[in-house]
PDB file of C-alpha atoms in Angstrom:
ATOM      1  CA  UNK A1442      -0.153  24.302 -29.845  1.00  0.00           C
ATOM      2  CA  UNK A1443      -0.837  22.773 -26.168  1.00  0.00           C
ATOM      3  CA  UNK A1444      -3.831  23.994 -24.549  1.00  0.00           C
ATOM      4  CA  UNK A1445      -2.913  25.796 -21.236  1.00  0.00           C
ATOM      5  CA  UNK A1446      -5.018  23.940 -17.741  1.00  0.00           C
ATOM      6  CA  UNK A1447      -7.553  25.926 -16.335  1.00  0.00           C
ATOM      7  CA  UNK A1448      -8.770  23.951 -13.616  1.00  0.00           C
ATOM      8  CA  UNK A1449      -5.842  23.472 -11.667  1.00  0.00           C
ATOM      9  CA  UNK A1450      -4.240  26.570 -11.879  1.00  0.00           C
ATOM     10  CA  UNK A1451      -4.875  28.125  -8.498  1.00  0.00           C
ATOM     11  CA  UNK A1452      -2.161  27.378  -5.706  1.00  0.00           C
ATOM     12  CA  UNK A1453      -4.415  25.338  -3.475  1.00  0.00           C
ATOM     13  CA  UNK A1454      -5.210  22.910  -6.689  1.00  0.00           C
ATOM     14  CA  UNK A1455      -1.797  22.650  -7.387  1.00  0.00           C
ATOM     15  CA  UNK A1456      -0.910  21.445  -3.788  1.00  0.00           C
ATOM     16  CA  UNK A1457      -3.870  18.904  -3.600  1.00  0.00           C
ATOM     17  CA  UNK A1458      -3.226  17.809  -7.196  1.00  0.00           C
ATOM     18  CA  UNK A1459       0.929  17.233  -6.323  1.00  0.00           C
ATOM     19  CA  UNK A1460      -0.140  15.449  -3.547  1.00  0.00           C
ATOM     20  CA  UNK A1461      -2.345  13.279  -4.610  1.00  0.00           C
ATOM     21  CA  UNK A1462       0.158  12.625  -7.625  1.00  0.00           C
ATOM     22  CA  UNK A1463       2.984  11.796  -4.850  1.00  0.00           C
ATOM     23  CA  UNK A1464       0.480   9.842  -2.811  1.00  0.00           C
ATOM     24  CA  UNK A1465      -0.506   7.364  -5.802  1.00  0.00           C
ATOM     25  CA  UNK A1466       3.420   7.440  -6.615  1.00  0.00           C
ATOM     26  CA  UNK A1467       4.166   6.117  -3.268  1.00  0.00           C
ATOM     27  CA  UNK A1468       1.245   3.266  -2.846  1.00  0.00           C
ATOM     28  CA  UNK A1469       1.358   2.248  -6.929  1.00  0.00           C
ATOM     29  CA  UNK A1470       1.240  -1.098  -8.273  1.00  0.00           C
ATOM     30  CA  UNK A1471      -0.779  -3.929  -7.543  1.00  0.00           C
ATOM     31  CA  UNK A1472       0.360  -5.006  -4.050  1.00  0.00           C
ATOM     32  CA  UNK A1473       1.226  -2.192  -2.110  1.00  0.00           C
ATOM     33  CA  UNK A1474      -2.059  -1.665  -0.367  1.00  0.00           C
ATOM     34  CA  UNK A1475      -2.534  -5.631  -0.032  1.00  0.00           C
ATOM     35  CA  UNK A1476       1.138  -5.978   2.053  1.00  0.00           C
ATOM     36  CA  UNK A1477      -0.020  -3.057   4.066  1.00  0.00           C
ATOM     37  CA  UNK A1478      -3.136  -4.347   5.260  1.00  0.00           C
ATOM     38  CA  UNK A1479      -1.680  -7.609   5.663  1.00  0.00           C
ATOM     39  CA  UNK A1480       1.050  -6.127   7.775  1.00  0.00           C
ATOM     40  CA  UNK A1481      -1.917  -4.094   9.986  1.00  0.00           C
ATOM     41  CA  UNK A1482      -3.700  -7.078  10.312  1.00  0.00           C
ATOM     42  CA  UNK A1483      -0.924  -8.207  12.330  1.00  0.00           C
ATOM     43  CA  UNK A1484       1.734  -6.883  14.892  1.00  0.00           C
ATOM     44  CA  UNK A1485       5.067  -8.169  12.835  1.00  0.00           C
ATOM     45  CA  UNK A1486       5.389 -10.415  10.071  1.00  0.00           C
ATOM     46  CA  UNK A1487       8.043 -12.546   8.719  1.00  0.00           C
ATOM     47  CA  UNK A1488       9.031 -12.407   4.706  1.00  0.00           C
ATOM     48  CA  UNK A1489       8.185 -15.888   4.427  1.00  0.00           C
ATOM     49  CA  UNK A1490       4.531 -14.959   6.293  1.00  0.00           C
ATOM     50  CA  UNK A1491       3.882 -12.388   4.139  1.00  0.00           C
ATOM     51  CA  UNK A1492       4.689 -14.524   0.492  1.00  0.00           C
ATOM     52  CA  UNK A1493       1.864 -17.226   1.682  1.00  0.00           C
ATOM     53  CA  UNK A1494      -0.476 -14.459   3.358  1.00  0.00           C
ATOM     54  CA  UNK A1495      -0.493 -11.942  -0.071  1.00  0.00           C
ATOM     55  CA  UNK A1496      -2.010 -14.419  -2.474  1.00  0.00           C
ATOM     56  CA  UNK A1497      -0.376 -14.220  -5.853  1.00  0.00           C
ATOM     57  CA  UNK A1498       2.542 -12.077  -5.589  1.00  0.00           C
ATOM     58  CA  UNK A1499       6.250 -14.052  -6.343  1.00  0.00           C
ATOM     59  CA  UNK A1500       8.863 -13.447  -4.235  1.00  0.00           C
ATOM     60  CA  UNK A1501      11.294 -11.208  -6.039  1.00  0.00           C
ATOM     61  CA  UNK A1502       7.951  -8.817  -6.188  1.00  0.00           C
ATOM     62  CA  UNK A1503       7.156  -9.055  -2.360  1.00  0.00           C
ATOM     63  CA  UNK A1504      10.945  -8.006  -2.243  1.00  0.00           C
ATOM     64  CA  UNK A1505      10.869  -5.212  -4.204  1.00  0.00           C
ATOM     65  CA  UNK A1506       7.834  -3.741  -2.560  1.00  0.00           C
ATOM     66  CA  UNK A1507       9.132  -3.713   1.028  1.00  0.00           C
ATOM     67  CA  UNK A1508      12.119  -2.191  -0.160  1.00  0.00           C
ATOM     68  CA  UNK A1509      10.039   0.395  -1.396  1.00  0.00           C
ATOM     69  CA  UNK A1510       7.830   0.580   1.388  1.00  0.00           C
ATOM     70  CA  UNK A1511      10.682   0.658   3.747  1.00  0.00           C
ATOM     71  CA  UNK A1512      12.328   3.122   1.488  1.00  0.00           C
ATOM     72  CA  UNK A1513       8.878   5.967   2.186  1.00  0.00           C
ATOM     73  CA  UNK A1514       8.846   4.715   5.833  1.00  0.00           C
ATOM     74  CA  UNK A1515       5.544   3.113   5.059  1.00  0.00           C
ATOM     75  CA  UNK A1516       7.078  -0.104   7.436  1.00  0.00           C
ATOM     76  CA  UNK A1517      10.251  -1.182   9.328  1.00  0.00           C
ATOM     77  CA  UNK A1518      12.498  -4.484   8.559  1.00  0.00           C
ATOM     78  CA  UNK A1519      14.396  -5.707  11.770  1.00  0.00           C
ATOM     79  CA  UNK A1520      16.823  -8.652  10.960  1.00  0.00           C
ATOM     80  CA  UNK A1521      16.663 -10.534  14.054  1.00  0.00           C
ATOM     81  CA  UNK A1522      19.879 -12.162  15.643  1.00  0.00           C
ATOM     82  CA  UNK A1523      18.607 -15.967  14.823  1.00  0.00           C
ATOM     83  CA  UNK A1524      20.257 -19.270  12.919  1.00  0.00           C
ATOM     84  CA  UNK A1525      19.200 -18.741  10.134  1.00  0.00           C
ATOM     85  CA  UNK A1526      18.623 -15.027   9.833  1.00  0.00           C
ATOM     86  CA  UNK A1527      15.197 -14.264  10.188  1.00  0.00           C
ATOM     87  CA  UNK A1528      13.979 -10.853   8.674  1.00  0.00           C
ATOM     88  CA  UNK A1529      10.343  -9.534  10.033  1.00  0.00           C
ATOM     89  CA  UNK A1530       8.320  -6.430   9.207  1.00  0.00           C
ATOM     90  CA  UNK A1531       5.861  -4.109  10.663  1.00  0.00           C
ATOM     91  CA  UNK A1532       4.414  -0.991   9.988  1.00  0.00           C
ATOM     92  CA  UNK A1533       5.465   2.268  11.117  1.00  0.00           C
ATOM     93  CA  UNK A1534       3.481   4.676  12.681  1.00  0.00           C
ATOM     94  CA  UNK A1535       3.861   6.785   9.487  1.00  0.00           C
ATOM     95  CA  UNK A1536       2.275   3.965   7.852  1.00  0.00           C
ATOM     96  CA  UNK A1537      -0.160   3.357  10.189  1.00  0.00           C
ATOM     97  CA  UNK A1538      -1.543   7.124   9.139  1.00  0.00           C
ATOM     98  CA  UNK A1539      -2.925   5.155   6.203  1.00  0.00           C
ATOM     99  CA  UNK A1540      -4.805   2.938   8.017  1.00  0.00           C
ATOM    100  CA  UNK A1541      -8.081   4.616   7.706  1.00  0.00           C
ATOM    101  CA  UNK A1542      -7.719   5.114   3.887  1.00  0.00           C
ATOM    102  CA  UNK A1543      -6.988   1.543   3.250  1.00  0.00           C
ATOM    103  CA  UNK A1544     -10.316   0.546   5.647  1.00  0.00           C
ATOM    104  CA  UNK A1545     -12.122   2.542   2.910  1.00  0.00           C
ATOM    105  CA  UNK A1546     -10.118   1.403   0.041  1.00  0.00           C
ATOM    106  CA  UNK A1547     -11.596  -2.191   1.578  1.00  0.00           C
ATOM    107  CA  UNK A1548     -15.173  -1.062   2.595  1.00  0.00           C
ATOM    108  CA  UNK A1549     -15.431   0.531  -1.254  1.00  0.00           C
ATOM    109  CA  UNK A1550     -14.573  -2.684  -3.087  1.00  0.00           C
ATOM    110  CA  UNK A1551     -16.983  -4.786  -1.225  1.00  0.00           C
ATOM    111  CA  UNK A1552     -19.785  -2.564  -1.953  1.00  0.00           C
ATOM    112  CA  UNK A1553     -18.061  -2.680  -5.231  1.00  0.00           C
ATOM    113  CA  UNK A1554     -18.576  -6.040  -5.004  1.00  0.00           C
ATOM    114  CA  UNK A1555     -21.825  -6.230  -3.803  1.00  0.00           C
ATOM    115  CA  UNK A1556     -22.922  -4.342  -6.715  1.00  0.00           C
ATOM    116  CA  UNK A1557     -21.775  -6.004  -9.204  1.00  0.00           C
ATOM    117  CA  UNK A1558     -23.479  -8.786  -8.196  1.00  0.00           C
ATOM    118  CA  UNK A1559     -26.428  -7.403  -7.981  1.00  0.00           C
ATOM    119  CA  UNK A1560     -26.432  -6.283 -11.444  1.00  0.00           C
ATOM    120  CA  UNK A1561     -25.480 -10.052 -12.643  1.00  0.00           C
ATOM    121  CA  UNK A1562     -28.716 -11.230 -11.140  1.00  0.00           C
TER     122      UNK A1562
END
């Protein structure tokens, strides 16, 4: 027989709980966070930008992700009226609501960082 929860039972746990669930459901995987604060670090960015800027990622990945991302409103795609097409992206102001959390998200892994270093010394 499943054990019933008991800490997050009350409404207000509930909320905070589902929305932390949606949250990490929205900006999962390994690059979300990186496009974004690529894309803050700059006022628009081309797809072809963005694959040599995020370090790693392939580009049926980088794709898949704005799609996503575009999908939640997290950023905007504008296909621009050029030979060839030219596609660039920028983040919404919805998505720029997140800017703060992924400044700490940054700030936290280089302390990370920092002391993990220390304790190699």
């Amino acid at each position: 027989m499943k054990k019933e929860a008991s800490l997050n039972t009350t409404a207000i746990c509930k909320t905070r709980i589902g929305a932390i669930k949606d949250t990490m459901e929205i900006l999962s995987g390994k690059w979300k966070i990186h496009i974004l604060g690529t894309l803050m670090q700059s006022e628009k960015m081309r797809f072809m930008d963005l694959l040599r800027e995020v370090d790693g990622i392939a580009a049926k990945m980088l794709s898949k992700e704005l799609q996503d991302m575009e999908m939640n409103h997290l950023i905007r795609r504008t296909v621009l009226d050029t030979k060839p097409i030219t596609v660039e992206y920028e983040v919404t102001e919805y998505g720029k609501t997140l800017e703060r959390i992924i400044d700490e998200i940054a700030q936290w892994g280089i302390e990370y960082r920092k002391s993990i270093y220390e304790m190699s010394k």
